[in-house]
PDB file of C-alpha atoms in Angstrom:
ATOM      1  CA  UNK M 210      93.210 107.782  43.823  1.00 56.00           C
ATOM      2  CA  UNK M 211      95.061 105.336  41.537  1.00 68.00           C
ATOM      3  CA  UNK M 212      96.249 103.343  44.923  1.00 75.00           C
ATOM      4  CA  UNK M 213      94.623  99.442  45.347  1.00 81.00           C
ATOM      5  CA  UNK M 214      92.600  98.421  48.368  1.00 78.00           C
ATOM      6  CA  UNK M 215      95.407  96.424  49.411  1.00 81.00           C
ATOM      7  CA  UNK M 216      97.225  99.520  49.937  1.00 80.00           C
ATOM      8  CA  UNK M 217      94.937 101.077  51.346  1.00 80.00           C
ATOM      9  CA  UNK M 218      94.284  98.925  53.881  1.00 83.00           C
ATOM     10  CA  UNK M 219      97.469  98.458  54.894  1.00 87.00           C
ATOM     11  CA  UNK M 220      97.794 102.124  55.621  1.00 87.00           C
ATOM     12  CA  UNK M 221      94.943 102.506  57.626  1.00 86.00           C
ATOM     13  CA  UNK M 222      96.553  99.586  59.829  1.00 88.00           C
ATOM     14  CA  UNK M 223      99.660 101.536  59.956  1.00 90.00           C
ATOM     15  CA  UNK M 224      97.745 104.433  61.062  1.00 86.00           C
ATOM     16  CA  UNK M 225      95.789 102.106  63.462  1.00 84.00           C
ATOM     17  CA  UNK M 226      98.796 101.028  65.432  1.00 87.00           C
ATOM     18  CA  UNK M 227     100.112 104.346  65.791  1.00 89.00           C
ATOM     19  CA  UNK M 228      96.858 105.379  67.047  1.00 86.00           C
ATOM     20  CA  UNK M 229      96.464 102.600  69.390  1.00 88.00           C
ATOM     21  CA  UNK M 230      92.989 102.001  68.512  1.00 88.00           C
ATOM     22  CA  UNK M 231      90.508 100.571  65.733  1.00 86.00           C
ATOM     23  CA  UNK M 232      89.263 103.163  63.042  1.00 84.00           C
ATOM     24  CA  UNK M 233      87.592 100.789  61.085  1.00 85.00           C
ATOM     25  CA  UNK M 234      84.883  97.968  61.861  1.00 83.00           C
ATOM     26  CA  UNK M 235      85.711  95.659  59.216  1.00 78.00           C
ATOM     27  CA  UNK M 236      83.245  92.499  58.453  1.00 75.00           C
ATOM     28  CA  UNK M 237      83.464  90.066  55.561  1.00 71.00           C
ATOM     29  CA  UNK M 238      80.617  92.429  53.390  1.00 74.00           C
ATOM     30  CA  UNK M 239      81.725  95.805  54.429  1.00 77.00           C
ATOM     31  CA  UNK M 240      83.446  98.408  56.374  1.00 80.00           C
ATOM     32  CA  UNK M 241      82.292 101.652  59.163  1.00 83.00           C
ATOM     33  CA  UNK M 242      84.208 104.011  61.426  1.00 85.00           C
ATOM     34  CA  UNK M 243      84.089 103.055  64.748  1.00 88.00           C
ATOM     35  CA  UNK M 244      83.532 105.549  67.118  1.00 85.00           C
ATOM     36  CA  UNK M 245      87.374 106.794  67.352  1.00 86.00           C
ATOM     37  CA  UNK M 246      87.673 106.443  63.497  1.00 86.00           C
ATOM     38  CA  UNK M 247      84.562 109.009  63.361  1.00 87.00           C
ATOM     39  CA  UNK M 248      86.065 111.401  65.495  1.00 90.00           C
ATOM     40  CA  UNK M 249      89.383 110.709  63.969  1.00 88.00           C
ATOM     41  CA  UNK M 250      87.832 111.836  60.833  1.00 86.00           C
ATOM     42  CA  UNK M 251      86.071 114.895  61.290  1.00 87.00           C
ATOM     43  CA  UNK M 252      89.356 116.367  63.710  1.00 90.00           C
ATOM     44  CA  UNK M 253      91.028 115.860  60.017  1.00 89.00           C
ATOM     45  CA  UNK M 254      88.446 117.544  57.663  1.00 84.00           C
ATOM     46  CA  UNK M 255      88.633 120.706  60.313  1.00 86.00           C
ATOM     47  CA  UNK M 256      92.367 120.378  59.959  1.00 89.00           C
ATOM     48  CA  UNK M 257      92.472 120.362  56.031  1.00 84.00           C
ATOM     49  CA  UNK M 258      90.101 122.835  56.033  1.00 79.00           C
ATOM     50  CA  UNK M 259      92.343 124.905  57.890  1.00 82.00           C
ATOM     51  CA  UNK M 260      95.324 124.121  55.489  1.00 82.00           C
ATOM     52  CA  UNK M 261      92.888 125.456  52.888  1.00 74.00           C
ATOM     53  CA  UNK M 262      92.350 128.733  54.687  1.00 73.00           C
ATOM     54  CA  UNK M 263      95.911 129.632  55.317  1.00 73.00           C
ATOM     55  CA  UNK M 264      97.006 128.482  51.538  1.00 69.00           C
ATOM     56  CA  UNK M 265      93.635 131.056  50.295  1.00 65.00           C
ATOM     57  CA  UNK M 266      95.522 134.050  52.532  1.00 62.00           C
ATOM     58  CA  UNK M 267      99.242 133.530  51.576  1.00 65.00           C
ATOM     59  CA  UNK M 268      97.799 133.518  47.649  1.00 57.00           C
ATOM     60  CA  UNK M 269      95.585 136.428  48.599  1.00 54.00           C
ATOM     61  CA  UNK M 270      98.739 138.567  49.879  1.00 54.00           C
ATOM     62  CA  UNK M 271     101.007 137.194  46.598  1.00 53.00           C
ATOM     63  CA  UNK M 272      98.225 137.999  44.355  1.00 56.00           C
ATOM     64  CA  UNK M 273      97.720 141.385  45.627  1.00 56.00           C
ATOM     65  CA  UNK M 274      99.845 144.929  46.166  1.00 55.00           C
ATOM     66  CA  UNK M 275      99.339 144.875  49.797  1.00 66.00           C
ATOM     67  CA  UNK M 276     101.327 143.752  53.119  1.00 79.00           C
ATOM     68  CA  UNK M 277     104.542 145.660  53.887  1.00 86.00           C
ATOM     69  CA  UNK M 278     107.463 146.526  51.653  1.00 90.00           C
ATOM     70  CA  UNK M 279     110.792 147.086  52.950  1.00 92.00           C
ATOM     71  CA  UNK M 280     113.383 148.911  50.448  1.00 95.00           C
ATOM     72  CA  UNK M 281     116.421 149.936  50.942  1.00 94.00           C
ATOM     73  CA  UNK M 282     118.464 152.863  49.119  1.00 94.00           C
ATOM     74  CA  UNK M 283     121.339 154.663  48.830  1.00 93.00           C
ATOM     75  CA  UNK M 284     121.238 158.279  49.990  1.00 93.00           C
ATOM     76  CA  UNK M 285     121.091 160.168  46.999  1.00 92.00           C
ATOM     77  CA  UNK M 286     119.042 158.125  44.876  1.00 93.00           C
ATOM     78  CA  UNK M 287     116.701 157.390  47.373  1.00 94.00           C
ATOM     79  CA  UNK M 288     115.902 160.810  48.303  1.00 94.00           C
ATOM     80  CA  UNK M 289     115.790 162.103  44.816  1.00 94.00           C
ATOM     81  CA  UNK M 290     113.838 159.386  43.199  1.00 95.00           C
ATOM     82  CA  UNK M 291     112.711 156.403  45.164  1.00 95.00           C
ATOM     83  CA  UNK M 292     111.215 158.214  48.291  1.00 95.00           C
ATOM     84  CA  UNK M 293     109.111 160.534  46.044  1.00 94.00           C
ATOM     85  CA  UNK M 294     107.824 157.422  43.742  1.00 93.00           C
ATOM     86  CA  UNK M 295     106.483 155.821  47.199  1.00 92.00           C
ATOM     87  CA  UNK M 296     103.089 158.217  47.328  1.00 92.00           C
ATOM     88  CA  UNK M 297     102.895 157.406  43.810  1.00 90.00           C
ATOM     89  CA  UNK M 298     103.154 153.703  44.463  1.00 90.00           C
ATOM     90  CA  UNK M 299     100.754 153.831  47.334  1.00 88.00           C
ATOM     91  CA  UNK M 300      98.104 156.118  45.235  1.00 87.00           C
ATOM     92  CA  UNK M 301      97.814 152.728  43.594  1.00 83.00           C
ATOM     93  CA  UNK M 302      98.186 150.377  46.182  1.00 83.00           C
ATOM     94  CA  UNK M 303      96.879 152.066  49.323  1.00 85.00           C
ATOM     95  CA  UNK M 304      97.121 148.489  51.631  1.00 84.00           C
ATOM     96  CA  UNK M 305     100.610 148.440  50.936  1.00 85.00           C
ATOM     97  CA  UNK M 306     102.632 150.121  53.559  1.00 89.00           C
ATOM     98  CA  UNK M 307     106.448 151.233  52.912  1.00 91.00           C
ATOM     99  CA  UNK M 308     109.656 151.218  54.729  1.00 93.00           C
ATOM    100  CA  UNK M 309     112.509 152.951  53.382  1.00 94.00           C
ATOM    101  CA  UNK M 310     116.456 152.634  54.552  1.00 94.00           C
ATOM    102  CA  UNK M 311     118.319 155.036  53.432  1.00 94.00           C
ATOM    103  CA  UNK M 312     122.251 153.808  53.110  1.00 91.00           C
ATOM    104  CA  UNK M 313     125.682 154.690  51.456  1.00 89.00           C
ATOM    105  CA  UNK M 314     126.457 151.390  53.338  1.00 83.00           C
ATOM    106  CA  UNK M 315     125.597 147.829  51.544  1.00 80.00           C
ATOM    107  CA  UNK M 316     122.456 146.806  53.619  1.00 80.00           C
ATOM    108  CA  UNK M 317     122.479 142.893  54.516  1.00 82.00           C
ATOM    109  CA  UNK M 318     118.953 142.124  52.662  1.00 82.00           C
ATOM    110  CA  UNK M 319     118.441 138.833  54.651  1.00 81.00           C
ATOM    111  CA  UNK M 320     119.365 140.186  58.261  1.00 84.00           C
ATOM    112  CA  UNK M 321     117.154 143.391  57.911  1.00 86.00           C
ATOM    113  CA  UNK M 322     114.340 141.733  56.104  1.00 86.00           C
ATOM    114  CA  UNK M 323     115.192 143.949  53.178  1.00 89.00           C
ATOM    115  CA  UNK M 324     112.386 142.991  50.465  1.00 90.00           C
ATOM    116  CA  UNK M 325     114.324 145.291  47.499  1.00 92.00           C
ATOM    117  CA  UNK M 326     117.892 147.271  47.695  1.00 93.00           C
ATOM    118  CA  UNK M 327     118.731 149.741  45.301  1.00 94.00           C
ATOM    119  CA  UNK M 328     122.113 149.032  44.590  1.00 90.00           C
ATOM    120  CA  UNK M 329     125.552 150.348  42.953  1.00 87.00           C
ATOM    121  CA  UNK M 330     128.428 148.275  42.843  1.00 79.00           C
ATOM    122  CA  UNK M 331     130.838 145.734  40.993  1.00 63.00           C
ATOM    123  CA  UNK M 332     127.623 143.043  41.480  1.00 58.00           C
ATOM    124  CA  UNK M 333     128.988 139.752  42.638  1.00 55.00           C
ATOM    125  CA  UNK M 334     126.275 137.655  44.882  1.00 56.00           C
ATOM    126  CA  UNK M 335     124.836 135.286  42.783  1.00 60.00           C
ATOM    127  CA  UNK M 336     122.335 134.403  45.933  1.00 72.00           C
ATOM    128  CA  UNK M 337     120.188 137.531  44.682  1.00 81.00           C
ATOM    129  CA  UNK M 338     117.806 138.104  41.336  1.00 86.00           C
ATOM    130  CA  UNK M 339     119.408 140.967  39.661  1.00 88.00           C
ATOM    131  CA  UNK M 340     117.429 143.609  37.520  1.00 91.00           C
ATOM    132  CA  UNK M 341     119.880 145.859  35.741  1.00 92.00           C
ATOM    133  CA  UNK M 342     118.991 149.491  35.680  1.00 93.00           C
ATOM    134  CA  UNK M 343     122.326 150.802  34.018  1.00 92.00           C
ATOM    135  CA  UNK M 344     126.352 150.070  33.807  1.00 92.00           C
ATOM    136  CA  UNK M 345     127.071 153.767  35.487  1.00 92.00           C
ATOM    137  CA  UNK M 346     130.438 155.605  35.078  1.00 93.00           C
ATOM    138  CA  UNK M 347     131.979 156.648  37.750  1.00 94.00           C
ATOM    139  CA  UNK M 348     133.992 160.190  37.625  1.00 95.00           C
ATOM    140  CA  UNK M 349     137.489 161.857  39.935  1.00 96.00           C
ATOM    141  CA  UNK M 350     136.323 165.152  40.488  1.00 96.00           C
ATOM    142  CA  UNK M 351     137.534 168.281  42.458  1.00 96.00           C
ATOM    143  CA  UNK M 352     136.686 171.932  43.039  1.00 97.00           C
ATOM    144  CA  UNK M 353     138.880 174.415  40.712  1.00 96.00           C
ATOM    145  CA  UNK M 354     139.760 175.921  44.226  1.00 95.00           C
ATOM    146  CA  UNK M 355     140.942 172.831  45.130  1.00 95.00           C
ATOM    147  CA  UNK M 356     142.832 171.852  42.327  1.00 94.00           C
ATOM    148  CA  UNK M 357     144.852 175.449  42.147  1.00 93.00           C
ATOM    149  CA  UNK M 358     146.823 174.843  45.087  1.00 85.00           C
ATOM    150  CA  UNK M 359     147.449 170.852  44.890  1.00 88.00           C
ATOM    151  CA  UNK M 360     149.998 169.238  43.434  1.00 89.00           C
ATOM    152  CA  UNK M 361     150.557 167.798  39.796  1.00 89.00           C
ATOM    153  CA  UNK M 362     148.343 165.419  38.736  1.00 90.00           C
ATOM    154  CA  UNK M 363     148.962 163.840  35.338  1.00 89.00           C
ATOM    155  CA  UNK M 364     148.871 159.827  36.153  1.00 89.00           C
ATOM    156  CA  UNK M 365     147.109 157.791  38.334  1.00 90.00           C
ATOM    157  CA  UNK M 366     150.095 157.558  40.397  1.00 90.00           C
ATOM    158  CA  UNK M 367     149.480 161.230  41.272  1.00 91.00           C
ATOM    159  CA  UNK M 368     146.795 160.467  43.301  1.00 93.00           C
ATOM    160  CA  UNK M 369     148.781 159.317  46.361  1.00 93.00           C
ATOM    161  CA  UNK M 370     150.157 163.005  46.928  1.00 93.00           C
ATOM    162  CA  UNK M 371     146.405 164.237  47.033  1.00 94.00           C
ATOM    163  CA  UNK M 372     143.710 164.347  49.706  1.00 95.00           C
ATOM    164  CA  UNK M 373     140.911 162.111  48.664  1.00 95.00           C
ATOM    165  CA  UNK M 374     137.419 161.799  50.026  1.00 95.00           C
ATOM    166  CA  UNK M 375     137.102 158.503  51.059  1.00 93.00           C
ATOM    167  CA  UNK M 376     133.059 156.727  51.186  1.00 90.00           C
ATOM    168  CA  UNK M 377     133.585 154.362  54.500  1.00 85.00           C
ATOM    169  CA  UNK M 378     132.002 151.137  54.979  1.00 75.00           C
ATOM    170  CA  UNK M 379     131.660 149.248  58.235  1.00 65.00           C
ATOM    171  CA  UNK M 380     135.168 147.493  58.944  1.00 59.00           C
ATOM    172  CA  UNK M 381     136.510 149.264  56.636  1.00 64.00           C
ATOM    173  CA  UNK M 382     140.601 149.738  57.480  1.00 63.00           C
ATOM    174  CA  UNK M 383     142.312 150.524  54.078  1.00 71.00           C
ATOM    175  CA  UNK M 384     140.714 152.515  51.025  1.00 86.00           C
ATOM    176  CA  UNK M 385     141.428 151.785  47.301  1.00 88.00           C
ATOM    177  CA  UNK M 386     140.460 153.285  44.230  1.00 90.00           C
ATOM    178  CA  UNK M 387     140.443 151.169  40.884  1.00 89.00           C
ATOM    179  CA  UNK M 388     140.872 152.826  37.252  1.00 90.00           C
ATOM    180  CA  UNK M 389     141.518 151.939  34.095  1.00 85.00           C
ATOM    181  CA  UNK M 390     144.753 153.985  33.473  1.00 73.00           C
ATOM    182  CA  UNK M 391     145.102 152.940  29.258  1.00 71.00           C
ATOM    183  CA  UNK M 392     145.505 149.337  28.685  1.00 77.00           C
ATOM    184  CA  UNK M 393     146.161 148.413  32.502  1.00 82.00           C
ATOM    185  CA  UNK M 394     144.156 148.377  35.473  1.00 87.00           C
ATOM    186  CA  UNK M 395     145.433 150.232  38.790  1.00 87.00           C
ATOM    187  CA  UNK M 396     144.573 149.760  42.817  1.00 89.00           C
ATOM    188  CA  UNK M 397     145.698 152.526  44.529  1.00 90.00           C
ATOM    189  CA  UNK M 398     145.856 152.445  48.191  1.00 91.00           C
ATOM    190  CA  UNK M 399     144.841 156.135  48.508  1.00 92.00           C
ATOM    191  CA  UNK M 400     144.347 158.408  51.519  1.00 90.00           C
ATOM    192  CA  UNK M 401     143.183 161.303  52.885  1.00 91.00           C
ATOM    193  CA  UNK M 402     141.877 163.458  56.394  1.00 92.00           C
ATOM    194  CA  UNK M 403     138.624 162.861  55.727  1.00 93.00           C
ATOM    195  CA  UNK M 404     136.208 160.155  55.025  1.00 92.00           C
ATOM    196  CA  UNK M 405     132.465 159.290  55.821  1.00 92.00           C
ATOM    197  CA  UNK M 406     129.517 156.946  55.460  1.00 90.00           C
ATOM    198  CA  UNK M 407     127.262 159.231  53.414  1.00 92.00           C
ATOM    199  CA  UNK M 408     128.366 159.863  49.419  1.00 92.00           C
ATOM    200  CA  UNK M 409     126.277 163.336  50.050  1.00 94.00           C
ATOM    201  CA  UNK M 410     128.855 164.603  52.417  1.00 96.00           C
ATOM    202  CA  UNK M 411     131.527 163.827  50.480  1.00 96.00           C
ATOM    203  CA  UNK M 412     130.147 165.844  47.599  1.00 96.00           C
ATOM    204  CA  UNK M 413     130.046 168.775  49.430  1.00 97.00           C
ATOM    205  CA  UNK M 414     133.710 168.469  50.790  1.00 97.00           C
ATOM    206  CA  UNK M 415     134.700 168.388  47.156  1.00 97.00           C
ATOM    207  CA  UNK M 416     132.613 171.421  47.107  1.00 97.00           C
ATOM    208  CA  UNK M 417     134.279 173.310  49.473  1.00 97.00           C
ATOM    209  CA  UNK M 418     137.428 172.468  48.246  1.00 96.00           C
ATOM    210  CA  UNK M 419     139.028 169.492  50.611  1.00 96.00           C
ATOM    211  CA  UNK M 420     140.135 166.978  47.803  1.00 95.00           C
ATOM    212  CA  UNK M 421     139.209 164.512  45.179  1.00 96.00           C
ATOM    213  CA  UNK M 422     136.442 162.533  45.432  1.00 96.00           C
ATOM    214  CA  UNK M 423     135.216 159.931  43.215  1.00 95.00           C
ATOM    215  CA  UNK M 424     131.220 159.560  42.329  1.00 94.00           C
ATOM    216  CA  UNK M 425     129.102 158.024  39.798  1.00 94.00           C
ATOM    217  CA  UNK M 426     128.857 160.716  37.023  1.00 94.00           C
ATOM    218  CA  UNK M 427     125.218 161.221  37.024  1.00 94.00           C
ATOM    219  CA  UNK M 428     125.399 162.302  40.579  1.00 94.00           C
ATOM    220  CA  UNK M 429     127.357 165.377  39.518  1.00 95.00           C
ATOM    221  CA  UNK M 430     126.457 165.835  36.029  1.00 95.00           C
ATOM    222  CA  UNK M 431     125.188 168.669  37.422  1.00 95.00           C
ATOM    223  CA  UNK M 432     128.025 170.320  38.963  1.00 96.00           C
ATOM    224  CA  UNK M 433     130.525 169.312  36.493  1.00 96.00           C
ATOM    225  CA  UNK M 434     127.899 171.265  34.102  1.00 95.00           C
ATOM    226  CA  UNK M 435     128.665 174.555  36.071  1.00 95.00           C
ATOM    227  CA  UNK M 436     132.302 174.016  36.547  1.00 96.00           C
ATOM    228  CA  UNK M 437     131.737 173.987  40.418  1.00 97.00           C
ATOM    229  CA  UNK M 438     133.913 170.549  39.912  1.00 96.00           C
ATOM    230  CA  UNK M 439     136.222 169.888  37.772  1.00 96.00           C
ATOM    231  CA  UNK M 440     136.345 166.272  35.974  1.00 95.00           C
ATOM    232  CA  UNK M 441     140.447 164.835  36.540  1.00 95.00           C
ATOM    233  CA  UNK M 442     142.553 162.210  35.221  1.00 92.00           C
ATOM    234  CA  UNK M 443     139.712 161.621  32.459  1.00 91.00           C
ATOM    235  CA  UNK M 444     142.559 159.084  30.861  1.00 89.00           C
ATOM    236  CA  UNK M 445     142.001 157.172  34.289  1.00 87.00           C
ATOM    237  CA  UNK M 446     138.998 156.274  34.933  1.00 87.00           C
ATOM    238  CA  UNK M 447     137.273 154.181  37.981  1.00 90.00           C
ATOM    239  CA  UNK M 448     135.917 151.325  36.544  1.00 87.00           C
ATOM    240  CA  UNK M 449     132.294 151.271  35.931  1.00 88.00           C
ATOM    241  CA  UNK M 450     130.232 149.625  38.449  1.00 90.00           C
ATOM    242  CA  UNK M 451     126.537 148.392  37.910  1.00 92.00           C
ATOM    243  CA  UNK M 452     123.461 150.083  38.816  1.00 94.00           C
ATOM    244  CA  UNK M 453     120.449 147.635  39.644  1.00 93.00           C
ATOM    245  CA  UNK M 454     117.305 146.557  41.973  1.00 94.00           C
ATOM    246  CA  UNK M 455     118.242 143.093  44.238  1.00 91.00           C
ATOM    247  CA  UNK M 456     115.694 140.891  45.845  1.00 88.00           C
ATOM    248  CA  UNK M 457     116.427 137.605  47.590  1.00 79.00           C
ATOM    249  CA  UNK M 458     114.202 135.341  44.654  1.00 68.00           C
ATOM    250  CA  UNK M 459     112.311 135.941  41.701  1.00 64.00           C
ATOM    251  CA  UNK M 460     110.315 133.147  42.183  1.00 63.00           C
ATOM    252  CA  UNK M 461     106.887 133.822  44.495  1.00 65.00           C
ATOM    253  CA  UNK M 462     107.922 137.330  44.242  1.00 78.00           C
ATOM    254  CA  UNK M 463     104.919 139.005  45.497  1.00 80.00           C
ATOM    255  CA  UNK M 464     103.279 141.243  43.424  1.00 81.00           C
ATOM    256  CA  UNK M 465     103.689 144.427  45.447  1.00 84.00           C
ATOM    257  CA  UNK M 466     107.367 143.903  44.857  1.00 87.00           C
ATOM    258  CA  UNK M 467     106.842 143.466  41.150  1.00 88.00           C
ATOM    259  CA  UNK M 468     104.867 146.213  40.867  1.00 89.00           C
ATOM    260  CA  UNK M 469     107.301 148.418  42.526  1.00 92.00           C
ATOM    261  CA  UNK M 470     110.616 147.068  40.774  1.00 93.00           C
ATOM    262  CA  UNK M 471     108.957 148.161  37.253  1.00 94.00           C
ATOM    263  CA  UNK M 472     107.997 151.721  38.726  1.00 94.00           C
ATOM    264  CA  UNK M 473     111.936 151.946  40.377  1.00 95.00           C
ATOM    265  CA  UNK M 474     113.490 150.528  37.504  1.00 95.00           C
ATOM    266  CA  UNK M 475     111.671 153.236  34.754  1.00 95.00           C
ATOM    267  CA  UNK M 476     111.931 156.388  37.523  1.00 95.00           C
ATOM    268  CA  UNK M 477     115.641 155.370  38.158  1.00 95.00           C
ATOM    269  CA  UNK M 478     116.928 155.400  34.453  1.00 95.00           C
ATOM    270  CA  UNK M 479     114.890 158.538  33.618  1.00 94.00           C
ATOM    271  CA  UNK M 480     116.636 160.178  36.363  1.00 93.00           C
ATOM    272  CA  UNK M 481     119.883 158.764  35.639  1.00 93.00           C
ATOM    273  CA  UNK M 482     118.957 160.048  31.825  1.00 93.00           C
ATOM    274  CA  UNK M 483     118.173 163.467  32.836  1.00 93.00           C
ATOM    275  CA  UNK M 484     121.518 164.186  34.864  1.00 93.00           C
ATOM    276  CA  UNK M 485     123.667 163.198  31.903  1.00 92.00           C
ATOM    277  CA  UNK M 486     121.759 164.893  29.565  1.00 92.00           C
ATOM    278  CA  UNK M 487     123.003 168.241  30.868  1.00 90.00           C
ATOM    279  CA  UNK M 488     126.490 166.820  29.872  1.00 86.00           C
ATOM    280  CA  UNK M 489     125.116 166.329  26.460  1.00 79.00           C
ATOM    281  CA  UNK M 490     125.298 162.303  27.363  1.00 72.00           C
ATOM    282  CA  UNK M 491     122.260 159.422  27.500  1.00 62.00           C
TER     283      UNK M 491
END
């Protein structure tokens, strides 16, 4: 134990007077438990037994895909590629059991017990492991219907004589759109008649010809393919924003949460892959 008997024996005093009673009989040849120092003893070895137990079935949940795993999404992308890679998870890992959130909203990881978020944004909170699935530009689009009837639009400028589709957050109050407009940067305090908490929605106001609307360009890769929208102010750009899985640590990560992070992470940039490719981009 590398401690000496003098130490030793001063700690079992210790322990003595805050007991309030003997443990040991002590004579000048050698030492027994008395009585309370018996039962004293055997109280402990079912207590560190018990330690022992409950260490053995926290490692057995870390060391295996099982327990419950709690991801959150955002609407598109978790429709379209995380919900159906769940069944494919749990093929695998059939004692793991899944909760999915589906949000355009950013999803407070600690306060909802959030194990993973899927996540697209300017990434700023160091407090959370970051894997990077892609840097992901982001596109001003609107119908040709749309753009027939609106006014010019040559500049960034331009924008605040237009009806944009505005993605709302919780609190939010004012809505602003950064580009890269050449050399500079540009906020632009834009507005429009409609907004809403769901990028989907927005999509299909752009659609049906209500205003401008600004989405990551693999989400309508698609569309832009077909000319149902119309890429503007390509000089002007949003700036990118980063695509990636968040989880509170990576360390004692269990490994159902591994596991899934490497199946999100590959299905994610395939899809993202596959949408540009019908711009003729990777």
């Amino acid at each position: 134990m590398r401690i000496s008997p003098s130490v030793v024996s001063y700690r079992v005093q210790c322990l003595e007077e805050h007991l309030g009673c003997l443990l040991l009989t002590r004579t000048t040849r050698n030492m027994s438990l008395t009585d309370a120092g018996r039962q004293f003893y055997d109280n402990c070895v079912d207590v560190l037994a018990a330690v022992e137990a409950a260490e053995k079935s926290v490692e057995a949940v870390g060391a295996s895909p099982r327990g419950v795993l709690r991801v959150a999404a955002p609407c598109l992308l978790g429709s379209r590629v995380v919900a159906p890679l769940i069944p494919q998870f749990r093929e695998r890992h059939s004692e793991t059991s899944m909760n999915l959130r589906l949000s355009d909203s950013f999803v407070d990881l600690v306060q909802e017990s959030i194990d993973i978020a899927v996540r697209m944004s300017v990434m700023a909170d160091s407090s959370f492991t970051l894997r990077k699935v892609a840097e992901i530009q982001r596109v001003l689009c609107a119908s040709p219907g749309y753009l027939d009837g609106a006014p010019p639009l040559e500049k960034a400028a331009d924008l605040l004589n237009h009806s944009c589709l505005l993605l709302r957050f919780p609190g939010s109050e004012q809505f602003r759109w950064t580009l890269s407009d050449g050399d500079e940067t540009v906020t632009l305090p834009v507005a429009g008649p409609l907004d809403a908490d769901n990028g989907e929605v927005l999509t299909q106001w752009a659609l049906d010809g209500f205003g401008i609307v600004m989405k990551p360009l693999f989400e309508v890769a698609p569309l832009l393919a077909e000319r149902r929208l119309v890429q503007v102010l390509p000089e002007a750009c949003p700036v990118p924003v980063t695509l990636g899985l968040l989880y509170p640590s990576r360390k004692l990560l269990p490994n159902r949460a591994k596991t899934f992070i490497n199946m999100a992470t590959e299905a994610i940039r395939k899809y993202v892959s596959q949408q540009l490719a019908l711009l003729g981009r990777e």
